[in-house]
Coordinates of C-alpha atoms and ligand atoms in Angstrom, one line a residue:
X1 CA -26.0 -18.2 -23.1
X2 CA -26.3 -18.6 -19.2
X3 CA -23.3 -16.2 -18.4
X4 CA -26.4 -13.6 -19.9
X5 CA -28.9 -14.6 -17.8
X6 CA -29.6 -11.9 -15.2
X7 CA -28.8 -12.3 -11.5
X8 CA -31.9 -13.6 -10.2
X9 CA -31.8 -16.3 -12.9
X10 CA -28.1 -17.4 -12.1
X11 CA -29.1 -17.4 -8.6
X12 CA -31.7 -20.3 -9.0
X13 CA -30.4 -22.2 -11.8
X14 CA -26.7 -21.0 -12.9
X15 CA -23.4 -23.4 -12.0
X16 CA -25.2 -26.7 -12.5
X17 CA -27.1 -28.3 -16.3
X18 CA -28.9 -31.8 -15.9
X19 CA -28.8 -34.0 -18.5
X20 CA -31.9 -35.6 -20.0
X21 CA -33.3 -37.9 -17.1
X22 CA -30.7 -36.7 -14.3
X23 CA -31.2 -35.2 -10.8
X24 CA -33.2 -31.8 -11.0
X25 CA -31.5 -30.7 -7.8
X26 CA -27.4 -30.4 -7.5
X27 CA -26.2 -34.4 -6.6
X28 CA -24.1 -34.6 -3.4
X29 CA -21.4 -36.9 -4.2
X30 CA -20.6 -37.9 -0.6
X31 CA -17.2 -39.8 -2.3
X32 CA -13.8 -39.4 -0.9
X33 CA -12.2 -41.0 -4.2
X34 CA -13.1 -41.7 -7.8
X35 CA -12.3 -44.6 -9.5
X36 CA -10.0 -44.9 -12.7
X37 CA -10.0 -48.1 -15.4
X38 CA -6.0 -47.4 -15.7
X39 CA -2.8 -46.0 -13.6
X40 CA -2.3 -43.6 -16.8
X41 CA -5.3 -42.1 -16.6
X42 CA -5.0 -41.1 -13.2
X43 CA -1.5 -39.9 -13.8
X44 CA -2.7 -37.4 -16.3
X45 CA -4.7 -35.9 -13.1
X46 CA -1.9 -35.5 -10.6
X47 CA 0.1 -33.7 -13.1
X48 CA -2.6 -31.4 -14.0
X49 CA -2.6 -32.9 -17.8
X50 CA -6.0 -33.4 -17.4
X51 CA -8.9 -32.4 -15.3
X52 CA -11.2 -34.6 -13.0
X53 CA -11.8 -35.6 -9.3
X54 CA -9.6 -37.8 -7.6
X55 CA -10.0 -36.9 -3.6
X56 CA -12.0 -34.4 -1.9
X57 CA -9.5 -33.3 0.0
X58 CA -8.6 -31.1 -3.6
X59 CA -12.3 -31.0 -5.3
X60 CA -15.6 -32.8 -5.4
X61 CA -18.3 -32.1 -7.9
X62 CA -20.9 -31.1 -5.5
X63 CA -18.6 -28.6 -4.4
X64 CA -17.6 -27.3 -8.4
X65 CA -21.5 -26.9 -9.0
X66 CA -21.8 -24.9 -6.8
X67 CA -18.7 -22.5 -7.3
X68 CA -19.3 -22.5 -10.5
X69 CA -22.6 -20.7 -9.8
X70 CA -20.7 -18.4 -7.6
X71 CA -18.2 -17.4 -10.2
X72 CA -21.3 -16.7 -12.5
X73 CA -22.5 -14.6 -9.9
X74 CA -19.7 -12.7 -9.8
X75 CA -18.8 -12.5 -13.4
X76 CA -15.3 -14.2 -13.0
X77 CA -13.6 -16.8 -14.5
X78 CA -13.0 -19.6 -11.9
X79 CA -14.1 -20.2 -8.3
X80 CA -13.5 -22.7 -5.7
X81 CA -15.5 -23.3 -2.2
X82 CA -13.5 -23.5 1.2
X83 CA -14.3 -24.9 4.5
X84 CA -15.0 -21.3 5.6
X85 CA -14.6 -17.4 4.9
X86 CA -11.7 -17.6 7.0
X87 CA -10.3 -20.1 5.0
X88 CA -11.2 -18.2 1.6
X89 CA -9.3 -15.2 2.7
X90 CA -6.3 -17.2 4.1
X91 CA -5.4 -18.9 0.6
X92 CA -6.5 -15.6 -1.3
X93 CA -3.4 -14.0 0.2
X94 CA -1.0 -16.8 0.6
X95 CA -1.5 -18.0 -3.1
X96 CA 0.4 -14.4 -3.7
X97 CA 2.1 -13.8 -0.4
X98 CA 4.8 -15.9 1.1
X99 CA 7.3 -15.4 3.6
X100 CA 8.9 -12.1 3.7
X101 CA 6.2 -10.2 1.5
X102 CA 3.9 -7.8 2.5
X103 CA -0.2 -6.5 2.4
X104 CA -2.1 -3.7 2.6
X105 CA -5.7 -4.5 4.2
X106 CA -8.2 -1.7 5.4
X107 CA -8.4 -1.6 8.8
X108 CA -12.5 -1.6 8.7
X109 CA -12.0 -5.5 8.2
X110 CA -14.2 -8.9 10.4
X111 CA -12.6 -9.2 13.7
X112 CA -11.5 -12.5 12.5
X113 CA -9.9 -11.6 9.4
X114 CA -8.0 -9.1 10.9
X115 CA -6.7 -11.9 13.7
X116 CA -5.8 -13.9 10.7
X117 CA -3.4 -11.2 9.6
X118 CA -2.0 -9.5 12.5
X119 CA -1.2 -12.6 14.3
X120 CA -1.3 -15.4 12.5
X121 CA -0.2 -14.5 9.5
X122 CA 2.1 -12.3 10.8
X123 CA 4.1 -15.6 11.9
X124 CA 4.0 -17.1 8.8
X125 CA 6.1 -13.9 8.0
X126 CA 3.3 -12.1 6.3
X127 CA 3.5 -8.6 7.5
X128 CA 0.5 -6.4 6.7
X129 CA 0.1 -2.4 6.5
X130 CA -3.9 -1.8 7.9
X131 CA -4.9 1.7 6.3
X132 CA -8.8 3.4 7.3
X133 CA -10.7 3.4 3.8
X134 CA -10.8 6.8 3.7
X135 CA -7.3 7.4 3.5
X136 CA -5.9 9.9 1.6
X137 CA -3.7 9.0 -2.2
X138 CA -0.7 10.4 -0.7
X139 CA -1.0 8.2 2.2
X140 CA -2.0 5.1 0.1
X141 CA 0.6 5.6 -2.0
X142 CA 3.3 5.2 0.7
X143 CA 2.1 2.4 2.5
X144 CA 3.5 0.2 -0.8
X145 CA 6.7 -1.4 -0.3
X146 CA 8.6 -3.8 -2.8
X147 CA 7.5 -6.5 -1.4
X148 CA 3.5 -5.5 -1.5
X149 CA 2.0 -8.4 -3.3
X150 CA -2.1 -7.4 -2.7
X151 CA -4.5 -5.2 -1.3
X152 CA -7.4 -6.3 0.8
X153 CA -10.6 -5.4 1.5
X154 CA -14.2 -5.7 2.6
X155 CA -17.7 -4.1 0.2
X156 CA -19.2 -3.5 3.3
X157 CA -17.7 -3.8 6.4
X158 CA -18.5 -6.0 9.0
X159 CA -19.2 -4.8 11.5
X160 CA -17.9 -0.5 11.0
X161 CA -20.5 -0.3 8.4
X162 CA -18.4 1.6 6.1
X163 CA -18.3 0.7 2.6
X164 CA -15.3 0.7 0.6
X165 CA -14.6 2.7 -2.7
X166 CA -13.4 -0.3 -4.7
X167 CA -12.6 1.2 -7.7
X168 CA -10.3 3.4 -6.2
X169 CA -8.7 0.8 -4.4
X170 CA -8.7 -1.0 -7.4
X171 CA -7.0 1.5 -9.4
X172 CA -4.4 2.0 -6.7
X173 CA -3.4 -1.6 -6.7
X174 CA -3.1 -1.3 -10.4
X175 CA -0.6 1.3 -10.7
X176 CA 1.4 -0.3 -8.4
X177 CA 1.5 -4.1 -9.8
X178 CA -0.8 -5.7 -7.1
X179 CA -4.3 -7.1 -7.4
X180 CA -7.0 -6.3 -5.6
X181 CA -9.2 -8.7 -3.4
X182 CA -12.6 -7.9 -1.7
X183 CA -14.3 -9.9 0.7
X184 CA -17.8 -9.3 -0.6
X185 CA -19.7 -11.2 2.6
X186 CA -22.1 -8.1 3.5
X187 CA -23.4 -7.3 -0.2
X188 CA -23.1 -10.5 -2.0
X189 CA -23.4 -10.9 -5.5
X190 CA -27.1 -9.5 -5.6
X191 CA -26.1 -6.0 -4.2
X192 CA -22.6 -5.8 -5.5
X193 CA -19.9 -7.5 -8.0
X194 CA -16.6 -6.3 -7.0
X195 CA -14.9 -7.6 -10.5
X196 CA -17.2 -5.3 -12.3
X197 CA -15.2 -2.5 -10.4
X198 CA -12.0 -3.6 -10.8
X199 CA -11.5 -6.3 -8.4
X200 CA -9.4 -9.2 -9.3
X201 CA -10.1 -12.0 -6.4
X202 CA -13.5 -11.9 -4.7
X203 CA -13.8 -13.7 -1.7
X204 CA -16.6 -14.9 0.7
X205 CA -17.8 -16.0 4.1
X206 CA -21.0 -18.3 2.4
X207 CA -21.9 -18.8 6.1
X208 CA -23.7 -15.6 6.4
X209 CA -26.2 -14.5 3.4
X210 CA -25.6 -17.0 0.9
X211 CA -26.0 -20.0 3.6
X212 CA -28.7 -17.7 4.7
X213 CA -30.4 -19.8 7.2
X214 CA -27.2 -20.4 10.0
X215 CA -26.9 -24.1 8.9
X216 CA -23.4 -24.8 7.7
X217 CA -20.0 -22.7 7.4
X218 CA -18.2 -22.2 3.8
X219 CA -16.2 -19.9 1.8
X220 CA -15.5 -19.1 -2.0
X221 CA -12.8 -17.8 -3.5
X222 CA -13.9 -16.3 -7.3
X223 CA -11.0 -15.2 -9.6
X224 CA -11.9 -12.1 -12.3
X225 CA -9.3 -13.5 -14.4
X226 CA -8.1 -10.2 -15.3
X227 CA -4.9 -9.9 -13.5
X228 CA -1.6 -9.9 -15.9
X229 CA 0.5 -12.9 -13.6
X230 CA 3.1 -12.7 -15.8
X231 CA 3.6 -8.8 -16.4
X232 CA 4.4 -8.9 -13.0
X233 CA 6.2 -12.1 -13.0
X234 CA 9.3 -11.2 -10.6
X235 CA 6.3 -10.5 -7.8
X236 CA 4.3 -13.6 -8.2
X237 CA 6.9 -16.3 -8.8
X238 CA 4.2 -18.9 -7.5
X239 CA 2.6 -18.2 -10.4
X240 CA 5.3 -17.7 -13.2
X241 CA 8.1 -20.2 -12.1
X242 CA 7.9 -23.7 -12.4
X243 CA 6.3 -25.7 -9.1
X244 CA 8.5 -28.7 -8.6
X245 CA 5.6 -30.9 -7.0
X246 CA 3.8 -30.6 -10.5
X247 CA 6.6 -31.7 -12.8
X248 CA 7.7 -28.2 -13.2
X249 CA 4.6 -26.8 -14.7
X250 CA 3.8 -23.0 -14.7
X251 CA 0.7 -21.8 -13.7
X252 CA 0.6 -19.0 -15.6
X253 CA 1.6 -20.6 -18.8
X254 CA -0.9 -23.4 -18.3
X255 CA -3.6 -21.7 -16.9
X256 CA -3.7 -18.3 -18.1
X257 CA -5.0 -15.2 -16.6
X258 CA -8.1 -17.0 -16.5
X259 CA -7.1 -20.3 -14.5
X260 CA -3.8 -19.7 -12.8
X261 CA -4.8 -18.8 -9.7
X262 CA -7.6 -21.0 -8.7
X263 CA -5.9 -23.9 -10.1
X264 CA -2.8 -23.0 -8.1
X265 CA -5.1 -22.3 -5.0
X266 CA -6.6 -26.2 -5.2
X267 CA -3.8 -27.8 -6.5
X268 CA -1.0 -26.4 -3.7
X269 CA -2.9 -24.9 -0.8
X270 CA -5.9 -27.4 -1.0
X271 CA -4.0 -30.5 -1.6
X272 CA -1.9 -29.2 1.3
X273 CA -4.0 -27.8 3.9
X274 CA -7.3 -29.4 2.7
X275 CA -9.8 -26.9 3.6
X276 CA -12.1 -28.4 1.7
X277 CA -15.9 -27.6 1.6
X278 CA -18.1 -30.7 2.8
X279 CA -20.2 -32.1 -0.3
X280 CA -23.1 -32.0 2.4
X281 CA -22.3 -28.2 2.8
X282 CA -21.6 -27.4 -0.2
X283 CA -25.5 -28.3 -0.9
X284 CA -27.1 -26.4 1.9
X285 CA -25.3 -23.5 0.3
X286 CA -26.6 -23.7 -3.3
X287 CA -30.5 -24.2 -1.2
X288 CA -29.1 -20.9 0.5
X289 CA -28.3 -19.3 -3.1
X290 CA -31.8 -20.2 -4.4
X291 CA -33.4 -17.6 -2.8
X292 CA -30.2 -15.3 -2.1
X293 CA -32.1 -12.1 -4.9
X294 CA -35.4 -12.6 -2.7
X295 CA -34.0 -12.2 0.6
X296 CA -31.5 -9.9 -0.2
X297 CA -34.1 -7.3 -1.1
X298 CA -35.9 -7.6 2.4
X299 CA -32.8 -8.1 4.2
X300 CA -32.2 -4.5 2.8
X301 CA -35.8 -2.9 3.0
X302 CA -35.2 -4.3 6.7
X303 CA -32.2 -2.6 7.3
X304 CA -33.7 1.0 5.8
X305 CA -36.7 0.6 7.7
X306 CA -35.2 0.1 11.3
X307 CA -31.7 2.0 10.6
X308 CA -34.2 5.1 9.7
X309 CA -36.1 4.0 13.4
X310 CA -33.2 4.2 15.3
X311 CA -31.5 7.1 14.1
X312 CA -34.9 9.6 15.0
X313 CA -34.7 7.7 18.4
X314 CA -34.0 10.1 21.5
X315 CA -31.9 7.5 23.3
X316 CA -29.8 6.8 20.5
X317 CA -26.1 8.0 19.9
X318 CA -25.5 7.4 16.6
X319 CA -26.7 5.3 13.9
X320 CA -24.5 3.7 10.5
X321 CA -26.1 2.5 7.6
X322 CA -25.2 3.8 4.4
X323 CA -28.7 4.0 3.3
X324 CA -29.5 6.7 5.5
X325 CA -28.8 10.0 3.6
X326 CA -27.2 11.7 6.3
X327 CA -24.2 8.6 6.3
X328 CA -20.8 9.1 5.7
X329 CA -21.0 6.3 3.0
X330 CA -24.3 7.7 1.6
X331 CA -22.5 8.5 -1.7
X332 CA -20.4 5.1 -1.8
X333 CA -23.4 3.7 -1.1
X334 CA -25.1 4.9 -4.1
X335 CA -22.7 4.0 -6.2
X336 CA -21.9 0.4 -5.6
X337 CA -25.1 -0.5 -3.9
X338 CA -27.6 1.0 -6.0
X339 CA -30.0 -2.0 -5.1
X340 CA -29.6 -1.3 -1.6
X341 CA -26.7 -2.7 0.9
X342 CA -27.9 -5.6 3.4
X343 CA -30.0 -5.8 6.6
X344 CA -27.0 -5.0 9.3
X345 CA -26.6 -1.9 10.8
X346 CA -24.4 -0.7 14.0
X347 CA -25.6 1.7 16.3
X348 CA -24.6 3.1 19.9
X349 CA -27.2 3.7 22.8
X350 CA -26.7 6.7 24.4
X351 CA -24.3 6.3 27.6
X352 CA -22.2 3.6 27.4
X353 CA -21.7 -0.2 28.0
X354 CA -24.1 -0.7 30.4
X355 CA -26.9 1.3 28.4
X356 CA -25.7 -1.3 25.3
X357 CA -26.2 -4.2 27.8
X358 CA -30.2 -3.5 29.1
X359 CA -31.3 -3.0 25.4
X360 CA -29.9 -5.8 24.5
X361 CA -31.3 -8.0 27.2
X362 CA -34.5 -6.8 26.4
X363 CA -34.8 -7.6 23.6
X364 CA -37.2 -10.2 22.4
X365 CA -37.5 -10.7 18.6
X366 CA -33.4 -10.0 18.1
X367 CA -31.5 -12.5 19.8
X368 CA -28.0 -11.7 20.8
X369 CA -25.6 -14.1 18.9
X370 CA -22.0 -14.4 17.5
X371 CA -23.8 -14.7 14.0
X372 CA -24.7 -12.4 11.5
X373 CA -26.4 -11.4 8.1
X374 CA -29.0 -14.7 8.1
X375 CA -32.8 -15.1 8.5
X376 CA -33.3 -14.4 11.8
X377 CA -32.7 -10.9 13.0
X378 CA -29.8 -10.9 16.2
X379 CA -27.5 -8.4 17.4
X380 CA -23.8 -8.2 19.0
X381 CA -21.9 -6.8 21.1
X382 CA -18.5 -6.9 19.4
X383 CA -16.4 -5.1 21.9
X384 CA -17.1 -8.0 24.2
X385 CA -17.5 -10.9 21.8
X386 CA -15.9 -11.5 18.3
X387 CA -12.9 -8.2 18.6
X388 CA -12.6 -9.1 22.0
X389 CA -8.7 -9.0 21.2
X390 CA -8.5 -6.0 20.0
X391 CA -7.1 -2.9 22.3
X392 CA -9.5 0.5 22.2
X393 CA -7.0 2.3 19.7
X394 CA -7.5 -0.9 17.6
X395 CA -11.5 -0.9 17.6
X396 CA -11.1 2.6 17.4
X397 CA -9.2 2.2 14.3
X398 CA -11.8 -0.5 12.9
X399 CA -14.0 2.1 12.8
X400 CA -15.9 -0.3 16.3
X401 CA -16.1 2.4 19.0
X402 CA -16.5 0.3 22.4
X403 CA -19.9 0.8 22.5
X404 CA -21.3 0.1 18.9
X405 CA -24.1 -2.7 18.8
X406 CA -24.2 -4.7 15.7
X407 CA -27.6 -5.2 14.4
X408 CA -28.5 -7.9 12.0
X409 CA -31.8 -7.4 10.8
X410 CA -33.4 -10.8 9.0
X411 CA -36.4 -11.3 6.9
X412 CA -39.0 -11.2 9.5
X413 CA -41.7 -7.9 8.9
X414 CA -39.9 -5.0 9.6
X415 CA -42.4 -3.6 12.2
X416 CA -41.8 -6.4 14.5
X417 CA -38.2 -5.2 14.9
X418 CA -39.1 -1.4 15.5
X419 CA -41.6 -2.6 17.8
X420 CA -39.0 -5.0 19.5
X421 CA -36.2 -2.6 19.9
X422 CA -38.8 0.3 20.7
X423 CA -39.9 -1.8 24.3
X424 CA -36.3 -2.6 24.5
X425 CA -35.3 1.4 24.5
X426 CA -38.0 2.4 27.1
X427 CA -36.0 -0.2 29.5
X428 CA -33.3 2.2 29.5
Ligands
PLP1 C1 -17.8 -14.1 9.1 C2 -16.9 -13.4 8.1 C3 -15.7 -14.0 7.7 C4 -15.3 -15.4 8.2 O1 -16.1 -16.3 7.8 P1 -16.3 -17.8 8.5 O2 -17.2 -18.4 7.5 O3 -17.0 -17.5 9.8 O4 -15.0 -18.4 8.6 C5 -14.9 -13.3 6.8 N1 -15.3 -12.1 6.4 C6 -16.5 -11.5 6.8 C7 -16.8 -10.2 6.2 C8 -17.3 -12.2 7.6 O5 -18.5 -11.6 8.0

């Protein structure tokens, strides 16, 4: 049975089977449409009577190989791709979340995703509690309200470092009737599967190490099909009431734990918002997951290697990496990472801003981009790039002091980037 096949096997050939003469590699079925021989049988499809492709605006087959590999990965029960991570985390929450309801989300969360909430989402009328990881039961337990429909948050953050203690979170959106989603980016599926903890969505920017090679932005959304919709069903009427623009069907009826909430996911929020993955994309991201087990490991070794560098170095601050022992995720790290975590680390120069600035300029094997977590090792300054909008008390709070340097180490030899940031430190 594939779904036993271990990780590194999945990675190369799970998601897609030829047939007996068809294409060895996944087809990319560049179709906007599909034809039908009869009106019927395409009216089966838009009232979910039966399942098949119809637009690619709501699913392509390219796309479904390749979440289907994903949601092997993961060990769930249904997937889906998006345009982007951003995207992925947007209908993870508002598949549950409407108007009026409200989140909890750590606060060591992607600049991004928390822009997505605080503002944006805040005017759809989302409003969202942001809690540090290591927050304390008593406090976790009060920031539920009524109206909490999820909690949110990221394996390891990007770019604090910290990495979250899922299964307590997990447990802790249990008791109180919500799932749980993670935004697995950082570990991927190689170094970490959320569902195995207790996570019920899983959620991904496929732009970093699954792309793995900066070529084309995606997301995934991967459901653990464990969640109990219906036990619930007065919080998640999206799921247990009937949707009108189906012919009153109910997802959770349908669907079961299993399917309801991708197929609500595509068939609402994709049909309406169509953040669809590009067929072409959605290629160059199962190329990406070919090798995802390999690189992972070096990505990590990487990470070890110049995190351990840096944090002996007498013009260094500070170092966070949760693979040195000394880390304040050390034991978290150990426990959900046993594998090892990924090749970024933050760090802070001693001094301040300017210090941050004349390493970074110096460098010459790291380049200084807005990316992060592919091939080629490059570093950030968040503070004056992607959290730009955030106040002090706000980085502070993201667990991004001002002058933290993110540090993305690729797959290059690992002595190349000591040496590289070693010249760079004697410019200081
Ligand atoms: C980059 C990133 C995102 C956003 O993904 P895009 O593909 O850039 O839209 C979300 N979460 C994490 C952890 C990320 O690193």
């Amino acid at each position: 049975m594939a779904n036993k096949k271990r990780i590194e096997t999945v990675c190369v050939q799970g998601g897609y089977t030829p047939g007996n003469g068809e294409p060895r590699q996944i087809p990319i079925i560049q179709s906007t449409t599909f034809k039908y021989d009869t009106s019927e049988d395409m009216g089966k499809l838009f009232d979910l009577e039966a399942s098949g492709y119809f637009y690619t605006r709501l699913q392509n087959p390219t796309n479904d190989y390749v979440a289907a590999k994903l949601c092997q990965l993961e060990g769930g029960t249904a997937a889906m791709l998006t345009s982007s991570g951003q995207a992925a985390n947007f209908y993870s929450i508002f598949n549950v979340a409407n108007c009026g309801d409200h989140v909890i989300a750590s606060s060591e969360i992607y600049g991004g995703t928390f822009n997505l909430f605080a503002v944006t989402m805040k005017k759809m009328g989302i409003d969202f509690t942001f809690i540090p990881s290591d927050i304390s039961d008593e406090d976790f337990e009060k920031a539920f309200k009524p109206n909490t429909k999820a909690v949110f948050g990221e394996t390891i953050a990007n770019p604090a470092c910290t990495v979250l203690d899922i299964e307590r979170f997990a447990n802790m959106a249990h008791k109180h009737g919500v799932p749980l989603i993670i935004d697995n980016t950082f570990a991927t599926p190689v170094h970490c599967r959320p569902i195995e903890w207790g996570a019920d969505i899983v959620t991904h920017s496929t732009t970093k190490y699954i792309d793995g090679h900066g070529a084309s932005i995606g997301g995934a959304i991967i459901d653990a099909g464990k969640f109990d919709w219906k036990k619930y069903a007065d919080k998640f009427p999206g799921l247990c009431e009937p949707d009108d623009s189906y012919h009153g069907i109910v997802y959770a009826d349908k669907f079961g734990k299993e399917g309801a909430f991708i197929t609500k996911c595509t068939a609402q929020l994709m049909r309406d918002f169509g953040s669809i993955q590009s067929p072409q994309n959605a290629f160059y991201i199962n190329l990406g997951l070919e090798s995802l087990h390999v690189r992972m490991k070096r990505h990590a070794e990487n990470g070890l290697a110049v995190a351990k560098f840096l944090s002996t170095h007498e013009k260094i601050d500070w170092v966070r990496y949760c693979g040195l022992e000394n880390d304040k995720c050390y034991e978290l790290g150990k426990k959900y990472l046993p594998d090892g975590s990924c090749g970024v680390l933050s760090f802070a120069v001693k001094g301040g801003r300017k210090e941050a600035e004349t390493l970074m300029k110096n460098l010459k094997v790291a380049a200084i981009e807005t990316h992060v977590a592919d091939a080629r090792t490059c570093c950030l300054h968040p503070a004056n790039a992607t959290h730009r909008q955030m106040t002090d008390a706000q980085l502070e709070a993201a667990g991004i002091p001002p002058t933290l340097i993110r540090y993305s180490c690729g797959i290059e030899n690992a002595q190349d980037l000591i040496e590289d940031l070693a010249q760079a430190l004697e410019k200081i």
